[in-house]
Coordinates of C-alpha atoms and ligand atoms in Angstrom, one line a residue:
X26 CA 120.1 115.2 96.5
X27 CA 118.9 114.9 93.0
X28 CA 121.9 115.7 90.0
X29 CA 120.8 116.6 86.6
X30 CA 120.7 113.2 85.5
X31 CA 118.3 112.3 87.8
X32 CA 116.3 115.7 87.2
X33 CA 116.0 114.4 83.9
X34 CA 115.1 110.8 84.8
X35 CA 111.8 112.6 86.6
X36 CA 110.9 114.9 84.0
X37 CA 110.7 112.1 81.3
X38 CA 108.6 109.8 83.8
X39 CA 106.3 113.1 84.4
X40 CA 105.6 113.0 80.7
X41 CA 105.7 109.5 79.7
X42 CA 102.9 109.2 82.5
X43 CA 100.9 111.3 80.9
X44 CA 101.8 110.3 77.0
X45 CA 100.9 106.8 77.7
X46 CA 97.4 107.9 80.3
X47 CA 99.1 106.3 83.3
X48 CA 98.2 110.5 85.1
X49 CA 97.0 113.3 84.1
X50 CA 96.9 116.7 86.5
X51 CA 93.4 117.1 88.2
X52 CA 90.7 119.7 86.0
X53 CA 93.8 119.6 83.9
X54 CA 91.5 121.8 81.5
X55 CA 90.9 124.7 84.4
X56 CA 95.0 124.5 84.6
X57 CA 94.3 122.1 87.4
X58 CA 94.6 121.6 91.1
X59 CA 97.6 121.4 92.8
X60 CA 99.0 118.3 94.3
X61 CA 96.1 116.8 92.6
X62 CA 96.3 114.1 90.4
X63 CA 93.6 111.8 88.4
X64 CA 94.8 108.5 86.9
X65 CA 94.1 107.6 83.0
X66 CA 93.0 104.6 81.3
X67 CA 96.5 102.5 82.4
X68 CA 97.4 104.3 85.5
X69 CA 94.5 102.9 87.0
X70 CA 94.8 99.5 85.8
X71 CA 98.0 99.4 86.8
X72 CA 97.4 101.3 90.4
X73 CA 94.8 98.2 91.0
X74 CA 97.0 95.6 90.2
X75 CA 99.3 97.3 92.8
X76 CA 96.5 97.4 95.6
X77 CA 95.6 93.8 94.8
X78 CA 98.9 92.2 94.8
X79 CA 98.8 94.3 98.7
X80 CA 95.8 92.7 99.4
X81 CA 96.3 89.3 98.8
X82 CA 99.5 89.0 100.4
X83 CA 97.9 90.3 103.3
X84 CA 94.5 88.9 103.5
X85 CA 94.7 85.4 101.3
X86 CA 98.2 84.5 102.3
X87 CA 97.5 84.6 105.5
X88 CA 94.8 83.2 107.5
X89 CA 94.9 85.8 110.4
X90 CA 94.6 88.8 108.8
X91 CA 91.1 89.7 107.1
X92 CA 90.1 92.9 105.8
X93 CA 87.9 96.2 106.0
X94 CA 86.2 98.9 104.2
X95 CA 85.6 102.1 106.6
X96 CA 84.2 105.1 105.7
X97 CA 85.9 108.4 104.9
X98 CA 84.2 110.3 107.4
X99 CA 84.2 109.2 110.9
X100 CA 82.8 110.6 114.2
X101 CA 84.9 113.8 115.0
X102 CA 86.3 112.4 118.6
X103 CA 88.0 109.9 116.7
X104 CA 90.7 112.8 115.5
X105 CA 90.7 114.1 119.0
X106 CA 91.5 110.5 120.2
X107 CA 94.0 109.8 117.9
X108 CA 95.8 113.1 118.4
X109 CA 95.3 114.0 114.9
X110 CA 93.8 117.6 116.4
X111 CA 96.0 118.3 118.8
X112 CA 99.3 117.6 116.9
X113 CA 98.8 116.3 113.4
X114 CA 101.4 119.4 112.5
X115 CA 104.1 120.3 110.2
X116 CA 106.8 122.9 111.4
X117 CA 106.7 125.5 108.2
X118 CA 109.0 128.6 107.7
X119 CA 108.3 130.9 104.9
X120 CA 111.7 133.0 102.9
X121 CA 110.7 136.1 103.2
X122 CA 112.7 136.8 99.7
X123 CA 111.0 134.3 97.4
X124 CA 108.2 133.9 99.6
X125 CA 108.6 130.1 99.7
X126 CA 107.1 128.2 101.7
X127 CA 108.9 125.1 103.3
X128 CA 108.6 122.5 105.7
X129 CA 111.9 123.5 108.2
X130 CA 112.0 119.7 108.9
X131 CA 112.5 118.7 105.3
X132 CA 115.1 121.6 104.9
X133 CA 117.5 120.6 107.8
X134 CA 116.9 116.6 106.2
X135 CA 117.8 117.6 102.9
X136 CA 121.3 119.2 104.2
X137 CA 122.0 116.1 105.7
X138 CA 121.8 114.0 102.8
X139 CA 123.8 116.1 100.9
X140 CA 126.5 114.5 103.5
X141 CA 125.3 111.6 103.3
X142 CA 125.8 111.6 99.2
X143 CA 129.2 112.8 99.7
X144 CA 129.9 110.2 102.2
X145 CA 128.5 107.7 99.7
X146 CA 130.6 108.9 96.8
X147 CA 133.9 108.7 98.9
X148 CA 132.8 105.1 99.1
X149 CA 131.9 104.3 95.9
X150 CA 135.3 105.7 94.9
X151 CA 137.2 103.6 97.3
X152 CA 135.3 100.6 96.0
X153 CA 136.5 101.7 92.5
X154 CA 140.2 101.7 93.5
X155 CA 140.1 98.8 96.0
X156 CA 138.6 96.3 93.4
X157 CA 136.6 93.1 94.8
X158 CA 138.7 92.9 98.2
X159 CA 136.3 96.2 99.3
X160 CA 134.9 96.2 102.3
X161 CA 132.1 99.3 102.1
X162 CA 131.0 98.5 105.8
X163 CA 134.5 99.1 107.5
X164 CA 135.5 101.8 105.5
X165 CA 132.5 103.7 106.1
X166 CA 133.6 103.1 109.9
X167 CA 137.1 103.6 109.7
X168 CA 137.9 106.2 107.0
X169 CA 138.0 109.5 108.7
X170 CA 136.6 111.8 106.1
X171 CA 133.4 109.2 105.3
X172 CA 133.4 109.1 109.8
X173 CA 133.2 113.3 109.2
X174 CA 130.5 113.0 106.3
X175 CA 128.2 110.8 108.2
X176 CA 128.6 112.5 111.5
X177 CA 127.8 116.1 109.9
X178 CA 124.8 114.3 108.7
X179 CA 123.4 112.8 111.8
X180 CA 123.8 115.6 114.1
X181 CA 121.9 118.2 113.0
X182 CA 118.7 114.9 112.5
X183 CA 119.5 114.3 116.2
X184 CA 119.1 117.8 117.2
X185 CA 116.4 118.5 115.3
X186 CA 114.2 115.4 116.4
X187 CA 115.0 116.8 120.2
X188 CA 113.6 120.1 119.5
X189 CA 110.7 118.9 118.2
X190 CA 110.0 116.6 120.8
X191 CA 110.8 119.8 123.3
X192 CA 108.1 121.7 121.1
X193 CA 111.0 124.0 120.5
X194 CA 110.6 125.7 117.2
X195 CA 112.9 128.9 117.9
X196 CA 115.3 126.9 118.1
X197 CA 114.5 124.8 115.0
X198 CA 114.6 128.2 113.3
X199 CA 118.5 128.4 115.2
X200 CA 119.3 125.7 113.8
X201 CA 118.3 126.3 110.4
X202 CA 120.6 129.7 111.0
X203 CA 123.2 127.9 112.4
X204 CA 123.6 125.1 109.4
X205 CA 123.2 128.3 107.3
X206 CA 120.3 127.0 105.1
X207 CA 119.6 128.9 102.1
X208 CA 116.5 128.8 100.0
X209 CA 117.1 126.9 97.2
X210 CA 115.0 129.9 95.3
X211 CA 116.1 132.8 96.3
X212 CA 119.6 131.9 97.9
X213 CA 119.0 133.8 100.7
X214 CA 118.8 133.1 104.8
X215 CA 116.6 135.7 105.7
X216 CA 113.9 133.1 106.9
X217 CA 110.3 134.1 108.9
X218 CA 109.9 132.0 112.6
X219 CA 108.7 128.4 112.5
X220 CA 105.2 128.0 113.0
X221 CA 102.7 124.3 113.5
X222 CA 100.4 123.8 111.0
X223 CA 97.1 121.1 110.9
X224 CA 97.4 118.9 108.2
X225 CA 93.7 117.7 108.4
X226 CA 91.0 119.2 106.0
X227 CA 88.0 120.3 107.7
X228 CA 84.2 120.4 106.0
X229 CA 80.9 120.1 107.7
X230 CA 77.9 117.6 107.7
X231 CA 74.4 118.9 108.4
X232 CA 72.2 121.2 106.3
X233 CA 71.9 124.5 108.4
X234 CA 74.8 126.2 109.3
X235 CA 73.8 126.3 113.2
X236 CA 73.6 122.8 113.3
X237 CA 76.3 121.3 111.3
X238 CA 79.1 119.3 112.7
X239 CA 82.4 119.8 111.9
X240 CA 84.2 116.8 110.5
X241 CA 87.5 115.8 109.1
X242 CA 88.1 114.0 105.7
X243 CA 89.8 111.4 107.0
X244 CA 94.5 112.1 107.1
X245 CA 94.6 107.9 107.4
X246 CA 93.0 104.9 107.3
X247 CA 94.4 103.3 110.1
X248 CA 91.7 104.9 112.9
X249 CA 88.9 103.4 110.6
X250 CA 90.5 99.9 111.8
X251 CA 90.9 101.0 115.2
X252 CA 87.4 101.9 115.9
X253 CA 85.7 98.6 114.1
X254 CA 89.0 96.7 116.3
X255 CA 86.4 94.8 118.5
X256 CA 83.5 94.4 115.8
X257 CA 86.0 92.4 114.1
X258 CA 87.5 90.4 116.6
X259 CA 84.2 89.5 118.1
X260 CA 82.7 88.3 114.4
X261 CA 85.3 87.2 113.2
X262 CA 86.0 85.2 116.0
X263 CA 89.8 86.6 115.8
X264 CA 92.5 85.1 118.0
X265 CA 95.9 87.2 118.9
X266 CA 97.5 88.0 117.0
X267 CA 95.7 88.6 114.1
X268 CA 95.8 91.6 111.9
X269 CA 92.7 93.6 109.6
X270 CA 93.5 95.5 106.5
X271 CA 92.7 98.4 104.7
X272 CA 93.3 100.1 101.3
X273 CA 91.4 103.7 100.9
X274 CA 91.8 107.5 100.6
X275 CA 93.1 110.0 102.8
X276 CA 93.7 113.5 102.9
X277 CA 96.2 115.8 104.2
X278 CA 97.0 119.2 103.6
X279 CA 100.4 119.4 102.8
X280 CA 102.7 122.0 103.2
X281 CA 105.0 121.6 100.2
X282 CA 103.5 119.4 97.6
X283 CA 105.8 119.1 94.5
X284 CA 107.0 115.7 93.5
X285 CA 104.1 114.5 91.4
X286 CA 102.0 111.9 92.6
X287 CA 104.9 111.6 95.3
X288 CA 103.1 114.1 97.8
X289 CA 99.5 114.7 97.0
X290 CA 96.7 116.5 99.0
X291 CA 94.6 113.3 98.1
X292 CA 96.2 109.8 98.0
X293 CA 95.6 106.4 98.8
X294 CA 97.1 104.2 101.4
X295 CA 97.3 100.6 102.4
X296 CA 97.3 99.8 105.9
X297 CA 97.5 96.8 108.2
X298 CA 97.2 96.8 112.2
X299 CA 98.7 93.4 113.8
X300 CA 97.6 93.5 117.1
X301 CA 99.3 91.1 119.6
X302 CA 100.0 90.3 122.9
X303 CA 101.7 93.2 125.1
X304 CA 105.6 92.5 125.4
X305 CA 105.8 90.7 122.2
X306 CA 105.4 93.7 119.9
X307 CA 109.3 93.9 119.7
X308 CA 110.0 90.4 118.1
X309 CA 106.6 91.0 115.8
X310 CA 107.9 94.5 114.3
X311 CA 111.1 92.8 113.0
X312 CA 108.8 90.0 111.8
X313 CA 106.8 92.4 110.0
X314 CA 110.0 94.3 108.5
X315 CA 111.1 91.5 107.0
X316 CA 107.9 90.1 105.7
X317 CA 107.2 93.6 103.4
X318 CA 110.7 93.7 102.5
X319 CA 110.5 90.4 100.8
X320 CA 107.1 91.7 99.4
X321 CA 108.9 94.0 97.8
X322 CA 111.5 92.6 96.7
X323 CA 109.1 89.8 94.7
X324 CA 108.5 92.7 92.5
X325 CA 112.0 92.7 91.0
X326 CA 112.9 96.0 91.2
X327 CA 116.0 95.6 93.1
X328 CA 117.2 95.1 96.6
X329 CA 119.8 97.9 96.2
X330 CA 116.8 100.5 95.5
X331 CA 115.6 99.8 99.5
X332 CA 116.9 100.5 102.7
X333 CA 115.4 100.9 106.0
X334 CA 115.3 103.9 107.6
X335 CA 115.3 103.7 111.7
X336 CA 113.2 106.8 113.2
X337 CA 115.6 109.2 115.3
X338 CA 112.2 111.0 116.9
X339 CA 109.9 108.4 117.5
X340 CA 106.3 109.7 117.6
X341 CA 104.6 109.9 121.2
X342 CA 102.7 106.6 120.5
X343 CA 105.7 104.3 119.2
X344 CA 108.0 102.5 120.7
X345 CA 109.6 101.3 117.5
X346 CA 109.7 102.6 114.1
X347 CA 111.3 102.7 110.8
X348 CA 111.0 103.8 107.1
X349 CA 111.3 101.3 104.3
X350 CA 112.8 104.1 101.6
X351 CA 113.0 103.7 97.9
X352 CA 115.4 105.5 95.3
X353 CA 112.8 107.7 93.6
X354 CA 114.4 109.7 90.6
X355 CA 114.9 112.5 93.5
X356 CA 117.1 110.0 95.8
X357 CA 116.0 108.0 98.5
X358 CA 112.3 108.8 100.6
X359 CA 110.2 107.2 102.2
X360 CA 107.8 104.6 100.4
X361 CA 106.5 102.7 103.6
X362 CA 106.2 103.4 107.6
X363 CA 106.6 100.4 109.8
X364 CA 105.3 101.3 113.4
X365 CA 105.3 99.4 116.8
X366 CA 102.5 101.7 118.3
X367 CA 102.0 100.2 121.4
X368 CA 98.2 100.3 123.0
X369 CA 98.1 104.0 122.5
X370 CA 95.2 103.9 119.7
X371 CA 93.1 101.5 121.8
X372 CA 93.8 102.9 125.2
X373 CA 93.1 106.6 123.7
X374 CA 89.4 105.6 122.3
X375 CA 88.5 103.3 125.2
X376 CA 89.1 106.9 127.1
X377 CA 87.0 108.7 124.4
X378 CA 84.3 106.3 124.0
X379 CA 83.9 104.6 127.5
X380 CA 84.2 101.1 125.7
X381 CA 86.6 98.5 126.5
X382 CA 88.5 97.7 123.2
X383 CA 90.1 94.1 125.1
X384 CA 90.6 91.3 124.1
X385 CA 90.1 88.2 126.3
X386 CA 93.3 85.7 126.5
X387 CA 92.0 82.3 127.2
X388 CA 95.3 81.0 127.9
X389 CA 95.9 83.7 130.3
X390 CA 92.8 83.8 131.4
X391 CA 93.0 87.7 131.4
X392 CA 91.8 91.3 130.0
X393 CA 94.4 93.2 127.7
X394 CA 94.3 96.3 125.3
X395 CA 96.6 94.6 122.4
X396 CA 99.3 96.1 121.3
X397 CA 99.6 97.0 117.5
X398 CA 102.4 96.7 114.9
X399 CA 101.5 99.1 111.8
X400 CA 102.8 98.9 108.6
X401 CA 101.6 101.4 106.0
X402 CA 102.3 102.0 102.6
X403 CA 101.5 104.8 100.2
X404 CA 99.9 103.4 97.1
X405 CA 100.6 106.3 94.9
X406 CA 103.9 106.4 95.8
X407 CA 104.5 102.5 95.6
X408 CA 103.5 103.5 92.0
X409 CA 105.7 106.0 91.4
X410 CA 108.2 103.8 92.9
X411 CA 107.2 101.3 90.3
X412 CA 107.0 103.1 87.2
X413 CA 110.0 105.3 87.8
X414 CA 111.9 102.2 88.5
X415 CA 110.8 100.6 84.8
X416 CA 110.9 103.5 82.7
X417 CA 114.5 102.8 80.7
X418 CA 116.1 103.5 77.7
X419 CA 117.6 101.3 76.1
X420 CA 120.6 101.2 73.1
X421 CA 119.8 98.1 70.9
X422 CA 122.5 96.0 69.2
X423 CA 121.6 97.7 66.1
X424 CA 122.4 101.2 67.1
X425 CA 119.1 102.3 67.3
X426 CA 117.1 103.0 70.6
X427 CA 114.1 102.4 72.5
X428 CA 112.0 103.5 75.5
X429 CA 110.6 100.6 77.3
X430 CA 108.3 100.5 80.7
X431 CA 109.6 97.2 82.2
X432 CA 106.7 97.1 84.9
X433 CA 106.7 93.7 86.8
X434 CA 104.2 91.4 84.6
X435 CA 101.7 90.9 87.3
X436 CA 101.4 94.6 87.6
X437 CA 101.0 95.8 83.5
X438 CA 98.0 97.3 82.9
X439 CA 98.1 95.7 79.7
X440 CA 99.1 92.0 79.4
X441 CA 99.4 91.1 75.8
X442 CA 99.2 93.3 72.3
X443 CA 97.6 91.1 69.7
X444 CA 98.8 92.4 66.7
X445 CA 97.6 91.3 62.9
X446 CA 100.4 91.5 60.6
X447 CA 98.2 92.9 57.9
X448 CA 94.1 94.5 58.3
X449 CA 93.3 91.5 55.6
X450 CA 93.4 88.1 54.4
X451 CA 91.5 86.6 57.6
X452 CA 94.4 87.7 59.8
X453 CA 92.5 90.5 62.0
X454 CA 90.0 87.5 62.1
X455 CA 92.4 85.5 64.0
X456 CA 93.3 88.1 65.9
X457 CA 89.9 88.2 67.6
X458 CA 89.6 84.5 68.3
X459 CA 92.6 84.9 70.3
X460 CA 91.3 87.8 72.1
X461 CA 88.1 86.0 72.5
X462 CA 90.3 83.1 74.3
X463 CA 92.6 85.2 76.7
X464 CA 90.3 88.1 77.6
X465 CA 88.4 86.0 80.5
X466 CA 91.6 85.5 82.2
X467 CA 93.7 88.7 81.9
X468 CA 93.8 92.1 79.5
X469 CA 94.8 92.3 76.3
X470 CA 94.6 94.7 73.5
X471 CA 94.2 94.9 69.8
X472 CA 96.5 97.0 67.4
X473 CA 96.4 97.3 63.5
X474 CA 97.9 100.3 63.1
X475 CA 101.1 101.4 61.4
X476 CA 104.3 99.0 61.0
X477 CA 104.7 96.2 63.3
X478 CA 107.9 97.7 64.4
X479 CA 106.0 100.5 65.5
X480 CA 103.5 98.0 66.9
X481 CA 106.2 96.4 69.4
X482 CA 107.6 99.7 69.9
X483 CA 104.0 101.2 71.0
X484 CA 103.9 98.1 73.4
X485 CA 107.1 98.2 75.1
X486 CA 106.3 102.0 76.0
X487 CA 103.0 101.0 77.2
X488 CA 104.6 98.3 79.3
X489 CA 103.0 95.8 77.7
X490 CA 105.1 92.4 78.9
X491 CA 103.7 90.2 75.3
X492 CA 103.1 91.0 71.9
X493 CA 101.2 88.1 70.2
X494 CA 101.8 88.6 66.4
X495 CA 99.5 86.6 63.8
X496 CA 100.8 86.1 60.4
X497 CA 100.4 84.5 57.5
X498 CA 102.1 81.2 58.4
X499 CA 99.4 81.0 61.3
X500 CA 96.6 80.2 58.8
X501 CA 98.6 77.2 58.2
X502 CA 101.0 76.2 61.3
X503 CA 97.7 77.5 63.7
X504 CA 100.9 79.0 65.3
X505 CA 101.9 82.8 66.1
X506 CA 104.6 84.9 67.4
X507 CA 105.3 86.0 71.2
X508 CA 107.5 88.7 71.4
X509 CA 109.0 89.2 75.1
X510 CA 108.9 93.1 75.9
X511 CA 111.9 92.6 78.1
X512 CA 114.5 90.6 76.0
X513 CA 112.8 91.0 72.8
X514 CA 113.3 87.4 71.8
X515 CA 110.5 85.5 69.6
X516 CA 109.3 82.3 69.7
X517 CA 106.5 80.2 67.7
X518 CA 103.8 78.9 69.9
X519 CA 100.7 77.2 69.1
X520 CA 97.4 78.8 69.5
X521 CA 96.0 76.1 71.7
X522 CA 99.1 76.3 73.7
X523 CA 99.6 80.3 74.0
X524 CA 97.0 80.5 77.3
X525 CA 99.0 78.0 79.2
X526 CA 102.3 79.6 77.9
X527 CA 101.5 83.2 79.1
X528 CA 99.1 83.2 82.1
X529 CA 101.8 81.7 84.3
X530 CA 104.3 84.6 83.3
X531 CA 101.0 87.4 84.8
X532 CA 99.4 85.9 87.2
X533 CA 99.6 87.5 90.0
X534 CA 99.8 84.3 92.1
X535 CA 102.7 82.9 90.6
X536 CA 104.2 86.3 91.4
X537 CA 102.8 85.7 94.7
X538 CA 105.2 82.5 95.7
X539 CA 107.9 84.6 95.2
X540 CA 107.6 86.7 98.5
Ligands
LIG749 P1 106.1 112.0 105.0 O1 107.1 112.1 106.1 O2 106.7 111.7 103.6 O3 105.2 113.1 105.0 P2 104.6 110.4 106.7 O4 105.6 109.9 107.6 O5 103.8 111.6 107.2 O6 105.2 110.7 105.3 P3 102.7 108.3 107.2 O7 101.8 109.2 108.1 O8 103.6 107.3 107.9 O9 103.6 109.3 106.3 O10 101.9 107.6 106.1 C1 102.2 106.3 105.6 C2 102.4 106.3 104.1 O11 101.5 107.1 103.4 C3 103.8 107.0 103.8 O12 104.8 106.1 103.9 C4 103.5 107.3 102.3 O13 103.8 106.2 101.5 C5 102.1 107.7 102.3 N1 101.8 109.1 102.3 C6 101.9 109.9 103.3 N2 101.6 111.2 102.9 C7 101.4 111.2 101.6 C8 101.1 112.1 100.6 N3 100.9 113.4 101.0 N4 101.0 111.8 99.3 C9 101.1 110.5 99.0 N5 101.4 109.5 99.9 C10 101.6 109.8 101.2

């Protein structure tokens, strides 16, 4: 649960995204759309750095897993296939006080990581009073009041993913009851029954109404990789296990969208299906935790802001699954989905279609649907993730303060400010030879306004990792100044020397070798 401090945190990160035209709230001018968002001149430079550093981790680091580009619409049977029709629901309950609407999953969640934070503060005070000997692991296992925390916590998740799977929503409602929920709004328990709701938006393709299809705007990618499964692996000549990509829009109409850009009726994923041999899919979903945790963690954002999250309920086509979560200003939730999903894609449109989706195992000399490992990633949250994470103020030595977006280099929108000291004396002329140098390679902008105090200052909120300052000294040393957002120390570099000196620092391949 989110204190004040943390309510805080996500109010300044709404506004600082829209004071520095990272997002701005869909037809903003019509008082918008809700759970609708459109990204401004950095938010999109930033939110394709993030897909790109996705993609080439996937597709150019390694050599068995290329990439595709499906289209938002797709045959209708695909969503019967795929289930999407028949149970792509939320459970919702309505308080009949505020007339709130909420997803009765998320409510009974949300009361059990309330134990989970007290359980987590009894611990963090132990570790307080028990100095570096601690042992956070055993205590949680031993103490009993954390053992009475964590086990309040689990129960209700326990019963609630069995009544789900039993299709049992009076007694999800019961158990709301029981746990005495309240509505955060109104305070109250008087709460309507639980009723399914389809997340998928429906429109219609054809010109007269008689003979329009119904269609679906697509609630994820990963079917468009399903259905193009053998066109791939028979051009592509593709060997298991290989894997095929895919960054692109979906859709789903969500219950309860608050959160910003965390829970959107629009948003962007990134998905990749490994498929592999049957039996091995075990051993390959721990591969594949591990390799997007250490993705992650290149990014520098810190180890202690993830955590798996192991599914209680696993969906009817897994056989594995888990969360990687992130500590978003409103506590931790889920950034990532890491699935073993068995053959039940393939299988399900080889039934639909009447096509074999096989692949033939020379070595075994045998036929077999592949089993799939998916791991999939929200890219608007992943951003969120991101710029929350940076956004920090910061007390300087001097007493004053400053707001700074620390965004991993790679990622900035922005990768150097090239500042003039002064509008005159050749300087601004400078300026643009330098710009003139570095723009082929990476993004850089030019500022001459106001104080170069205010310059930096500008910069740092912008998340702008260099400032390149020319001054009068440069006309004569052919030198300038590079200011580093992060630790604000200077140094004199040549202006032959300032390409080599910076592009290693933003590329996104030396970020790359990190993972
Ligand atoms: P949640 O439980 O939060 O609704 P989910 O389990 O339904 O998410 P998946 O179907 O596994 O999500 O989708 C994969 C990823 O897509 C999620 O981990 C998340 O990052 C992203 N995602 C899902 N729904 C949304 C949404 N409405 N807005 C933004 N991103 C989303």
């Amino acid at each position: 649960m989110a204190n004040n401090n943390d309510t805080d945190q996500f109010k300044k990160v709404l506004s600082h995204a829209k004071e520095y035209g990272y997002v701005f709230q869909s037809s903003e001018i019509y008082d918008g759309l809700q759970a609708v968002y459109d990204y401004g001149q950095n938010g999109v430079e930033l939110k394709k750095n993030i897909r790109e550093y996705w993609w080439q981790a996937m597709t150019q680091l390694n050599q068995e897993i290329v990439g595709i580009d499906a289209a938002i619409f797709m045959h209708p049977t695909t969503w019967k296939a795929s289930g999407h029709v028949d149970a792509f629901n939320d459970p919702l309950i309505d308080n009949k006080d505020s007339k709130k609407r909420y997803r009765a999953d998320v409510l009974i969640e949300d009361y059990c990581e309330k134990y989970v934070q007290k359980a987590e503060k009894e611990v963090a005070k132990a570790a307080k009073r028990f100095g570096d000997d601690f042992d956070a692991v055993m205590y949680r296992e031993t103490n009993p009041r954390v053992m009475g925390y964590l086990q309040k916590a689990k129960e209700p998740v326990e019963r609630l993913a069995r009544l789900l799977e039993a299709e049992d929503l009076a007694g999800v409602k019961a158990l709301i009851e029981e746990l005495e929920i309240k509505c955060p709004v109104s305070g109250s328990m008087n709460w309507t029954d639980v009723r399914q709701f389809n997340l998928m938006f429906g429109t219609k393709l054809g010109a007269s109404a008689d003979t329009a299809t119904d269609l679906y705007l697509r609630p994820e990618t990963a079917q468009g990789i399903f259905v193009n499964f053998l066109n791939v692996q028979k051009t592509g000549r593709m060997k298991i296990p290989f894997g095929i990509a895919q960054t692109g829009k979906a859709f789903r109409n969500e219950i309860v969208a608050r959160q910003f850009i965390f829970r959107q009726r629009e948003f962007e994923q990134m998905e990749m299906q490994y498929f592999v041999k049957p039996g091995t899919e075990l051993e390959w979903f721990e591969v594949w935790k591990e390799r997007r945790m250490a993705w992650h963690n290149s990014l520098g954002l810190g180890s202690e802001n993830y955590r798996f999250h192991d599914h209680e309920k696993l969906a009817h086509y897994a056989n594995a699954a888990t969360d990687i979560e992130f500590k978003f200003p409103f506590g931790f939730k889920e950034l990532e989905g890491i699935h073993s999903r068995t053959d039940f894609d393939l299988k399900a449109h080889e039934e639909h279609s009447g096509k074999k989706l096989q692949f033939f195992d020379h070595e075994e000399n045998k036929n077999y649907v592949p089993y799939v490992i998916e791991t999939s990633i929200g890219l608007d949250r992943m951003f969120l993730a991101i710029f929350s994470n940076s956004l920090q103020d910061e007390t300087l030595e001097d007493g004053s303060s400053r707001t700074v977006l620390k965004l991993p280099a790679a990622l900035a929108p922005v990768k150097a400010a090239i500042l003039p000291l002064l509008k005159k004396d050749g300087l601004p002329e400078i300026a643009h030879e330098i710009i003139n140098e570095l723009k082929w390679s990476m993004n850089v902008l030019y500022d001459e306004k106001d104080a170069i105090g205010r310059r930096y200052r500008r910069a740092d909120a912008n998340g702008t990792p260099y400032c390149i300052t020319i001054d009068h000294d440069t006309k004569d040393d052919h030198a300038v100044t590079v200011r580093d957002r992060d630790t604000m120390t200077q140094e004199r570099i040549a202006i032959k020397d300032l390409k080599a000196y910076i592009e290693p620092k933003v590329q996104m391949s030396e970020w790359l070798k990190r993972i």
